[in-house]
PDB file of C-alpha atoms in Angstrom:
ATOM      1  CA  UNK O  11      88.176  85.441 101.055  1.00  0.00           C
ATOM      2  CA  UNK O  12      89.294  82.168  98.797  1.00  0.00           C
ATOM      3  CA  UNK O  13      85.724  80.816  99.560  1.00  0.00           C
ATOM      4  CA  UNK O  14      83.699  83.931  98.732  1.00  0.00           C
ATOM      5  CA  UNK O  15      86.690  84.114  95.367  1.00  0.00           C
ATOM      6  CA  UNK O  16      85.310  80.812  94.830  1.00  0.00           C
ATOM      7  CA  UNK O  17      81.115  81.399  94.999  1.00  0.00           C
ATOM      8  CA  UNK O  18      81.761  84.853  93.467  1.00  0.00           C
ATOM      9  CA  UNK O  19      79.080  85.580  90.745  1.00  0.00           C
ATOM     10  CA  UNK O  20      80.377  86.672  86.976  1.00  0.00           C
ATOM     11  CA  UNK O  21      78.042  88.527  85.481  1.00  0.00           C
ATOM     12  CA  UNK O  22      78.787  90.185  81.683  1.00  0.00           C
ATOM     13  CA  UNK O  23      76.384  93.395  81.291  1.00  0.00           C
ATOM     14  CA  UNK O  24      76.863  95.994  81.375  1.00  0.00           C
ATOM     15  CA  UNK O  25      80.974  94.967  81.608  1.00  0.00           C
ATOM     16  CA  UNK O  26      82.463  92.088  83.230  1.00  0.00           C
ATOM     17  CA  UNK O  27      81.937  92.342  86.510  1.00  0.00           C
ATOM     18  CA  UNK O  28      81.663  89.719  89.726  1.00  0.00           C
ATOM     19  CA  UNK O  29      79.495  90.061  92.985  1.00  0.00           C
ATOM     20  CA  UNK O  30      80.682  88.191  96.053  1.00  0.00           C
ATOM     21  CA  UNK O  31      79.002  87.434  99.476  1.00  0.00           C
ATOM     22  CA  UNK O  32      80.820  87.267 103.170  1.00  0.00           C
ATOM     23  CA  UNK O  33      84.076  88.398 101.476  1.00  0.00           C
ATOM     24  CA  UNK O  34      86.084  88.669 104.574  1.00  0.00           C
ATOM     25  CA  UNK O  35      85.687  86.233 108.038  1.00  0.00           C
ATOM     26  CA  UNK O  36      82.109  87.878 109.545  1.00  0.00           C
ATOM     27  CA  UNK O  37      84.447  88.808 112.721  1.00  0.00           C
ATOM     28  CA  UNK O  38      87.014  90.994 110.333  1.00  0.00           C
ATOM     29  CA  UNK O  39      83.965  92.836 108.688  1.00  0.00           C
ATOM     30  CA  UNK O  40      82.497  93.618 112.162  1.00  0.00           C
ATOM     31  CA  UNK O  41      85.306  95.169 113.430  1.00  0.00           C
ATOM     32  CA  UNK O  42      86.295  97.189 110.481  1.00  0.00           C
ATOM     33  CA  UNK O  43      83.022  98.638 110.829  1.00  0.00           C
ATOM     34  CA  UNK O  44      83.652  99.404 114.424  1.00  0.00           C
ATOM     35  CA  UNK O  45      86.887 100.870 113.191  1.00  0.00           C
ATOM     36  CA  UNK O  46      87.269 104.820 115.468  1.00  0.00           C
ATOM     37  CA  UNK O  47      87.751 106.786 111.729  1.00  0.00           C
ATOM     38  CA  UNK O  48      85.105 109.383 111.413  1.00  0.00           C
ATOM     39  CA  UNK O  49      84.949 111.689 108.052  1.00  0.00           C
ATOM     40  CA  UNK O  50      85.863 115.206 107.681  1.00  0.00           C
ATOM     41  CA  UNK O  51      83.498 117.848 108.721  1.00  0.00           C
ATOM     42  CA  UNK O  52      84.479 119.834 105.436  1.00  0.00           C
ATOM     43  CA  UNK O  53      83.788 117.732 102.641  1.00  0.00           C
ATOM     44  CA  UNK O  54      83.472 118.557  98.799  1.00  0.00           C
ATOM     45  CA  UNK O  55      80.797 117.227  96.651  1.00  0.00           C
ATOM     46  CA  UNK O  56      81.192 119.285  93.835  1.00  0.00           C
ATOM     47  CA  UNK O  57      82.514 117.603  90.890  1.00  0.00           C
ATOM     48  CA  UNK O  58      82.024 114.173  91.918  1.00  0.00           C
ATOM     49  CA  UNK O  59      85.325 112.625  92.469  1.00  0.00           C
ATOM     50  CA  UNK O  60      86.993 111.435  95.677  1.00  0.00           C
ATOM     51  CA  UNK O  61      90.083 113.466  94.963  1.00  0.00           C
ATOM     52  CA  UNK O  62      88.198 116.462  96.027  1.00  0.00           C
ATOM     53  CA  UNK O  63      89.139 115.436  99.673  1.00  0.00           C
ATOM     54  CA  UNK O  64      92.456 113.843  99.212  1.00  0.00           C
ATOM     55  CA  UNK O  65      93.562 114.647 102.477  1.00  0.00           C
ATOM     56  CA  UNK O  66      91.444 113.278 104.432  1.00  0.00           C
ATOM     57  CA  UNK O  67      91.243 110.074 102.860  1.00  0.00           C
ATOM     58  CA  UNK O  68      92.193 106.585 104.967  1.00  0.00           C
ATOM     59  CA  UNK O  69      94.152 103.746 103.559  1.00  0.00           C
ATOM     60  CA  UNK O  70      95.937 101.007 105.494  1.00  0.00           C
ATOM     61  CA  UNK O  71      99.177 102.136 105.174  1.00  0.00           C
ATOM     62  CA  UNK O  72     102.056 101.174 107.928  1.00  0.00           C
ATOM     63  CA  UNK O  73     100.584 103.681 110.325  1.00  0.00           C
ATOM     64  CA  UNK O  74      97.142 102.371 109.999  1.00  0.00           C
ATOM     65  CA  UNK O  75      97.996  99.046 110.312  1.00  0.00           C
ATOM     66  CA  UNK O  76     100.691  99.687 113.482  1.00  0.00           C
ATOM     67  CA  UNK O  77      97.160 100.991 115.279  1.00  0.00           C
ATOM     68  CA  UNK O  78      94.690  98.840 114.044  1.00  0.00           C
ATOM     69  CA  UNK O  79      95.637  95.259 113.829  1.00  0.00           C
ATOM     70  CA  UNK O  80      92.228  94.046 111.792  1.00  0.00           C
ATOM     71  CA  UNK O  81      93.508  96.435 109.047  1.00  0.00           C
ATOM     72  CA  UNK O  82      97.351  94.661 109.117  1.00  0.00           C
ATOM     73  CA  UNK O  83      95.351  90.986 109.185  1.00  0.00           C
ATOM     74  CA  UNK O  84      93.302  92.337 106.057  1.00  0.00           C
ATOM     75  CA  UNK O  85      96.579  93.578 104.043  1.00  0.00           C
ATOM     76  CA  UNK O  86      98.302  90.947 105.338  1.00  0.00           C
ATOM     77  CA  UNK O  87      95.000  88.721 103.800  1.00  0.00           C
ATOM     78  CA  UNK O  88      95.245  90.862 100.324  1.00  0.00           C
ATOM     79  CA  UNK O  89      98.649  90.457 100.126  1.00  0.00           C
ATOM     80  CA  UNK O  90      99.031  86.911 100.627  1.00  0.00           C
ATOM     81  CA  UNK O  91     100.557  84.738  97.389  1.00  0.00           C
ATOM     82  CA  UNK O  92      97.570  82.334  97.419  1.00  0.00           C
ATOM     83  CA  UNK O  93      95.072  85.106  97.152  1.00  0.00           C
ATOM     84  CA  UNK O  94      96.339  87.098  94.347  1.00  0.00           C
ATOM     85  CA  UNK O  95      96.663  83.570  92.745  1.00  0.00           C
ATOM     86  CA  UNK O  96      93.135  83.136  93.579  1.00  0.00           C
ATOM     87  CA  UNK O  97      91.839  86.622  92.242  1.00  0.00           C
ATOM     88  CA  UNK O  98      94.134  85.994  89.538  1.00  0.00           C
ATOM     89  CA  UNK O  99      92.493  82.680  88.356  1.00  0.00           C
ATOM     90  CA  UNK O 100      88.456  83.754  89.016  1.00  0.00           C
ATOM     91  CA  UNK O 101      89.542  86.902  87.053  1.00  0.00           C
ATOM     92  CA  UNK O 102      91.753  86.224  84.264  1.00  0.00           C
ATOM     93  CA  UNK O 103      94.508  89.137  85.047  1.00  0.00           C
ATOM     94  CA  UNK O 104      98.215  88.970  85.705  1.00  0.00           C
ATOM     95  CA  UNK O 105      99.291  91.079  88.995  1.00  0.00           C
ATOM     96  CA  UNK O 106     102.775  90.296  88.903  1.00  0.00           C
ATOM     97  CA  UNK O 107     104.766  93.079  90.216  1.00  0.00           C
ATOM     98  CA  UNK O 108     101.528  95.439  91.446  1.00  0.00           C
ATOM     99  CA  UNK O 109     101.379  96.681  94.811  1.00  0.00           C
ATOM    100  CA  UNK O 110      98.289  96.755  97.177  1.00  0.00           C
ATOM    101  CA  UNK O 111      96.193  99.687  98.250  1.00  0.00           C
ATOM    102  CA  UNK O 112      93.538  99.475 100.109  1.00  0.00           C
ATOM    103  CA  UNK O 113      91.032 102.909 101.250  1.00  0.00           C
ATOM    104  CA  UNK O 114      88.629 102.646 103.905  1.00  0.00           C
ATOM    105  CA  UNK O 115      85.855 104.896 102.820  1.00  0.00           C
ATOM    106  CA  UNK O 116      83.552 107.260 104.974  1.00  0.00           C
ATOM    107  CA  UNK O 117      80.686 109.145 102.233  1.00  0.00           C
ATOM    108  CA  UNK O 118      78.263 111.118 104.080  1.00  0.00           C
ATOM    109  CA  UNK O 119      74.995 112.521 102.629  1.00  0.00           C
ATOM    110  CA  UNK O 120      75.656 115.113  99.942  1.00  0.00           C
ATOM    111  CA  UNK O 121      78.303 112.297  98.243  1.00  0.00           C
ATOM    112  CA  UNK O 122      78.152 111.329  94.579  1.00  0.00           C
ATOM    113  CA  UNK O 123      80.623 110.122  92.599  1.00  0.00           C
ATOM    114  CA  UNK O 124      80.360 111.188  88.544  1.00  0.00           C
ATOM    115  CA  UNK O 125      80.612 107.974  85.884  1.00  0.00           C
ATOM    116  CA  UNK O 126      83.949 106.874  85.510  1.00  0.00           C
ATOM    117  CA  UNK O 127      85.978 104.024  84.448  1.00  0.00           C
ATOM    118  CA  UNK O 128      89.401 103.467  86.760  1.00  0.00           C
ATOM    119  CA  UNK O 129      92.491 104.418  85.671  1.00  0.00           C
ATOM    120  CA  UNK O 130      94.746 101.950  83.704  1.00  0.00           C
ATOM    121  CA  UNK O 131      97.352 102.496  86.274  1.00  0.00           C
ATOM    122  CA  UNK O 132      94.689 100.508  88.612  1.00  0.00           C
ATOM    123  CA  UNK O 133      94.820  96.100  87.768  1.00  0.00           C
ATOM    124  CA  UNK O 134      91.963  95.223  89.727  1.00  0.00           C
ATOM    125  CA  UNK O 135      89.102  96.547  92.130  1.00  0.00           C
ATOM    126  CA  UNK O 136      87.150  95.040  94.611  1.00  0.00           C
ATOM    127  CA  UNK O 137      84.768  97.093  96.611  1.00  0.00           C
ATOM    128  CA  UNK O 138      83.980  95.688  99.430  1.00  0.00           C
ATOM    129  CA  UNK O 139      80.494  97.154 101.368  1.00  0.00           C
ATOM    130  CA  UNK O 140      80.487  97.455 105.219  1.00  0.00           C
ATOM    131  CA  UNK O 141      77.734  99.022 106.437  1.00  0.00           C
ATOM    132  CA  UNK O 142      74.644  96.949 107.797  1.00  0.00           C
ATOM    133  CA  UNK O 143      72.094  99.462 108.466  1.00  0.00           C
ATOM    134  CA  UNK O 144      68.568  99.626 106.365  1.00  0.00           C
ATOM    135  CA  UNK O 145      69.209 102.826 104.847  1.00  0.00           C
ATOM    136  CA  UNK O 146      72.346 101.601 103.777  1.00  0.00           C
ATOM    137  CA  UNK O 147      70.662  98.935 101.193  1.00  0.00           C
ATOM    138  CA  UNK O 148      69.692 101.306  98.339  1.00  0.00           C
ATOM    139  CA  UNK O 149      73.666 102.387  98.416  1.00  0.00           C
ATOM    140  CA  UNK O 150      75.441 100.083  95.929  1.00  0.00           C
ATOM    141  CA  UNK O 151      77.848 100.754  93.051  1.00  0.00           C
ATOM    142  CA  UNK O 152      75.657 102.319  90.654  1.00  0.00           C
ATOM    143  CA  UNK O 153      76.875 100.043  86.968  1.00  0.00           C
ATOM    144  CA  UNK O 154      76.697 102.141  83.527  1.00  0.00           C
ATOM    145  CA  UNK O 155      76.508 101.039  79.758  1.00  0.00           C
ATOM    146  CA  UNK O 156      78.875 101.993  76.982  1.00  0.00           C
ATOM    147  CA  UNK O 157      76.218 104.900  76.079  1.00  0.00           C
ATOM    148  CA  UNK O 158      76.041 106.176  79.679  1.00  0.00           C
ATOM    149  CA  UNK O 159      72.810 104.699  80.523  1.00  0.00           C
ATOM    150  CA  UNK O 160      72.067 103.426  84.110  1.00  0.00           C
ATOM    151  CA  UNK O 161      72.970  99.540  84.044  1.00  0.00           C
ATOM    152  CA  UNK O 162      71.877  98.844  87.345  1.00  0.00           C
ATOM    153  CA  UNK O 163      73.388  99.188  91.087  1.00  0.00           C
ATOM    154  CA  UNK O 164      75.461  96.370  93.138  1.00  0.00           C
ATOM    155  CA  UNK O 165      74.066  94.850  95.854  1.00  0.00           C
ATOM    156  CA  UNK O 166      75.046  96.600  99.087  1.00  0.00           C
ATOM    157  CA  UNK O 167      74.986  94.087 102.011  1.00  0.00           C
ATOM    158  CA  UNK O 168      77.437  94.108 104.800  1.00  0.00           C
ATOM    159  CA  UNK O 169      79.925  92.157 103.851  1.00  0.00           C
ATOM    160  CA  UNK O 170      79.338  91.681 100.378  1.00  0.00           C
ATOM    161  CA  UNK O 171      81.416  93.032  97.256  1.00  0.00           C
ATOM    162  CA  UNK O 172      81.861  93.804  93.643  1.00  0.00           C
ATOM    163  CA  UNK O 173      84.769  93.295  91.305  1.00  0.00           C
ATOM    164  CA  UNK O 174      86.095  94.282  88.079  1.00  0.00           C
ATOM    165  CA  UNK O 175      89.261  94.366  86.307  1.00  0.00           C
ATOM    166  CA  UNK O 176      89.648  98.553  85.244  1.00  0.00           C
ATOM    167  CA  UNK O 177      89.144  98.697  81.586  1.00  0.00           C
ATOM    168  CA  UNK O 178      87.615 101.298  78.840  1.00  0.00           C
ATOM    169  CA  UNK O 179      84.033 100.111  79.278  1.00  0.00           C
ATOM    170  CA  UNK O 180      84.098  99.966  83.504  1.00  0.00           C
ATOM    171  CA  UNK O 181      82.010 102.908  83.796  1.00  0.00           C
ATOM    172  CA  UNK O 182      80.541 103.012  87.628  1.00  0.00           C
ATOM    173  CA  UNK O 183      80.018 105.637  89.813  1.00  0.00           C
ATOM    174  CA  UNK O 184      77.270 106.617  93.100  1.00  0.00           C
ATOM    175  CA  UNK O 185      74.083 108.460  91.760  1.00  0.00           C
ATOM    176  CA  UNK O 186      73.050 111.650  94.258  1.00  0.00           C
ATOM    177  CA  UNK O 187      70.586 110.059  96.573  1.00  0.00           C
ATOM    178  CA  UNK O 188      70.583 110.365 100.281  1.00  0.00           C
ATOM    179  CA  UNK O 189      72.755 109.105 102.387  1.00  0.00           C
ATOM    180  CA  UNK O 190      71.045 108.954 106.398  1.00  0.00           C
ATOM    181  CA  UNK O 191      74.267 108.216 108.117  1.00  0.00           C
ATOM    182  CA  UNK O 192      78.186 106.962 106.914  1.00  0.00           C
ATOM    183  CA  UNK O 193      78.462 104.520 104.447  1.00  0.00           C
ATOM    184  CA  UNK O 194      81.697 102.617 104.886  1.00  0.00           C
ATOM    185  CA  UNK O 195      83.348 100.719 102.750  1.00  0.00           C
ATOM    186  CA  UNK O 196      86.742  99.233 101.804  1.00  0.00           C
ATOM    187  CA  UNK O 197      88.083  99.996  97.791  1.00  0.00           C
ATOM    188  CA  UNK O 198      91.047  97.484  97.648  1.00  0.00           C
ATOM    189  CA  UNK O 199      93.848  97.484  94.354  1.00  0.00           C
ATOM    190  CA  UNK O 200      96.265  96.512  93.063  1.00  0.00           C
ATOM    191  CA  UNK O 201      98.130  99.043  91.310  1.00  0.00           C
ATOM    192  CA  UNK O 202     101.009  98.811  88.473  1.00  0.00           C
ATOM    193  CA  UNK O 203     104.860  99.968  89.347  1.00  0.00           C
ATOM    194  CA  UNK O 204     103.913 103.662  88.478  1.00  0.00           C
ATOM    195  CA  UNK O 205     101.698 104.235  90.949  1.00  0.00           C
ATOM    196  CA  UNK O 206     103.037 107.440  92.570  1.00  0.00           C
ATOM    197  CA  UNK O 207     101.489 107.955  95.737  1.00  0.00           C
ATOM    198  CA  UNK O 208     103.688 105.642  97.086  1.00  0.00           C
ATOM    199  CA  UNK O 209     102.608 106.543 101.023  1.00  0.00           C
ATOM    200  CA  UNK O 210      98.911 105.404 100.080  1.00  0.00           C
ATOM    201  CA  UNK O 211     100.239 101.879 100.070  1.00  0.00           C
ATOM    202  CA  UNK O 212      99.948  98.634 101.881  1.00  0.00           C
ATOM    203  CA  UNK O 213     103.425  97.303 101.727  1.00  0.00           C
ATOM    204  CA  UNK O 214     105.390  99.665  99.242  1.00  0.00           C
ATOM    205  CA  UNK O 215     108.627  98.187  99.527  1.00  0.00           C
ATOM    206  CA  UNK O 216     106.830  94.540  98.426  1.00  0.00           C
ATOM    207  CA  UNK O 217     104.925  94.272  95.354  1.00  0.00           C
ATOM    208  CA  UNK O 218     103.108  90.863  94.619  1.00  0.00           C
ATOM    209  CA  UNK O 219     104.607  88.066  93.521  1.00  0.00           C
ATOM    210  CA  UNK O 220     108.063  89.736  94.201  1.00  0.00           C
TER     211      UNK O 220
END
């Protein structure tokens, strides 16, 4: 992760944003992708948001991470003092005192996700894109201007990732196109003190930098 942190990419249009390659060791992305989660049969796709399916979302929460022990080695990874120090260096932002959630993602066909800029609540994203198959390539982050215009899409790779630091003019989202089989993906934050969904949390006893 401190290498890829290191090669990452800044680019300025439409927002500040940075695209990384191999993000996480090859043998940690391979088996996150092999990870047994499956998504719900009834999904929502109505309005566009993920909190249409709220409870049936993943994150690497103790549980997770008790079963799974690629998900504790990533949180363990994310939470580490010389990688927010790292993120916090490439990106400018302080993340003293946030805590760190990460969501493994599952979007089937029928998934979109409306323009939208995180919520201030949110310090930093990094999305970070898992599946390898050829359908999968068309699939990135879909990047919008101030006006709402289509920017551009992210690179989706296996392995590879985009970040941004949440602000007014982060407006991203996933265009309605077709989706042939699950596109997985990690979302990883860190989020401010008044986060309340406390259980979605890596460690939320331990904030970073505590």
């Amino acid at each position: 992760l401190h290498e890829a942190l290191g090669r990452a990419e800044r680019r300025d249009a439409p927002f500040t944003h940075w695209l990384l390659g191999r993000v996480l060791p090859p043998a940690a992305a391979e088996a996150l992708l092999a990870l047994p989660f499956e998504p719900a049969r009834a999904m929502r796709f109505d309005a566009g948001r993920r909190e249409e399916n709220n409870a049936d979302r993943v994150y690497f929460d103790a549980a997770v991470q008790a079963c799974h022990p690629v998900c504790a080695a990533v949180a363990r990874g994310f939470q580490a003092p010389g990688t927010v120090a790292a993120i916090e260096a490439l990106c400018g932002v302080d993340l003293g005192g946030t805590s760190l959630r990460i969501e493994y993602t599952m979007d089937r066909d029928g998934f979109w996700l409306e323009p939208h800029t995180d919520i201030a609540v949110k310090r930093f994203t990094l999305l970070v894109y898992l599946s390898k198959e050829d359908w999968a390539a068309p699939l990135g982050t879909d990047l919008y201007d101030a006006d709402g215009a289509h920017a551009g899409t992210a690179p989706f790779a296996h392995n590879a990732g985009l970040i941004f630091i949440p602000a007014g003019d982060t407006w991203h989202g996933l265009e309605r196109r077709p989706i042939p089989g699950i596109r997985r993906s990690l979302i990883v934050n860190y989020v401010a003190p008044e986060w309340r969904a406390r259980r979605e949390l890596a460690f939320p006893g331990q904030p970073v930098g505590a």
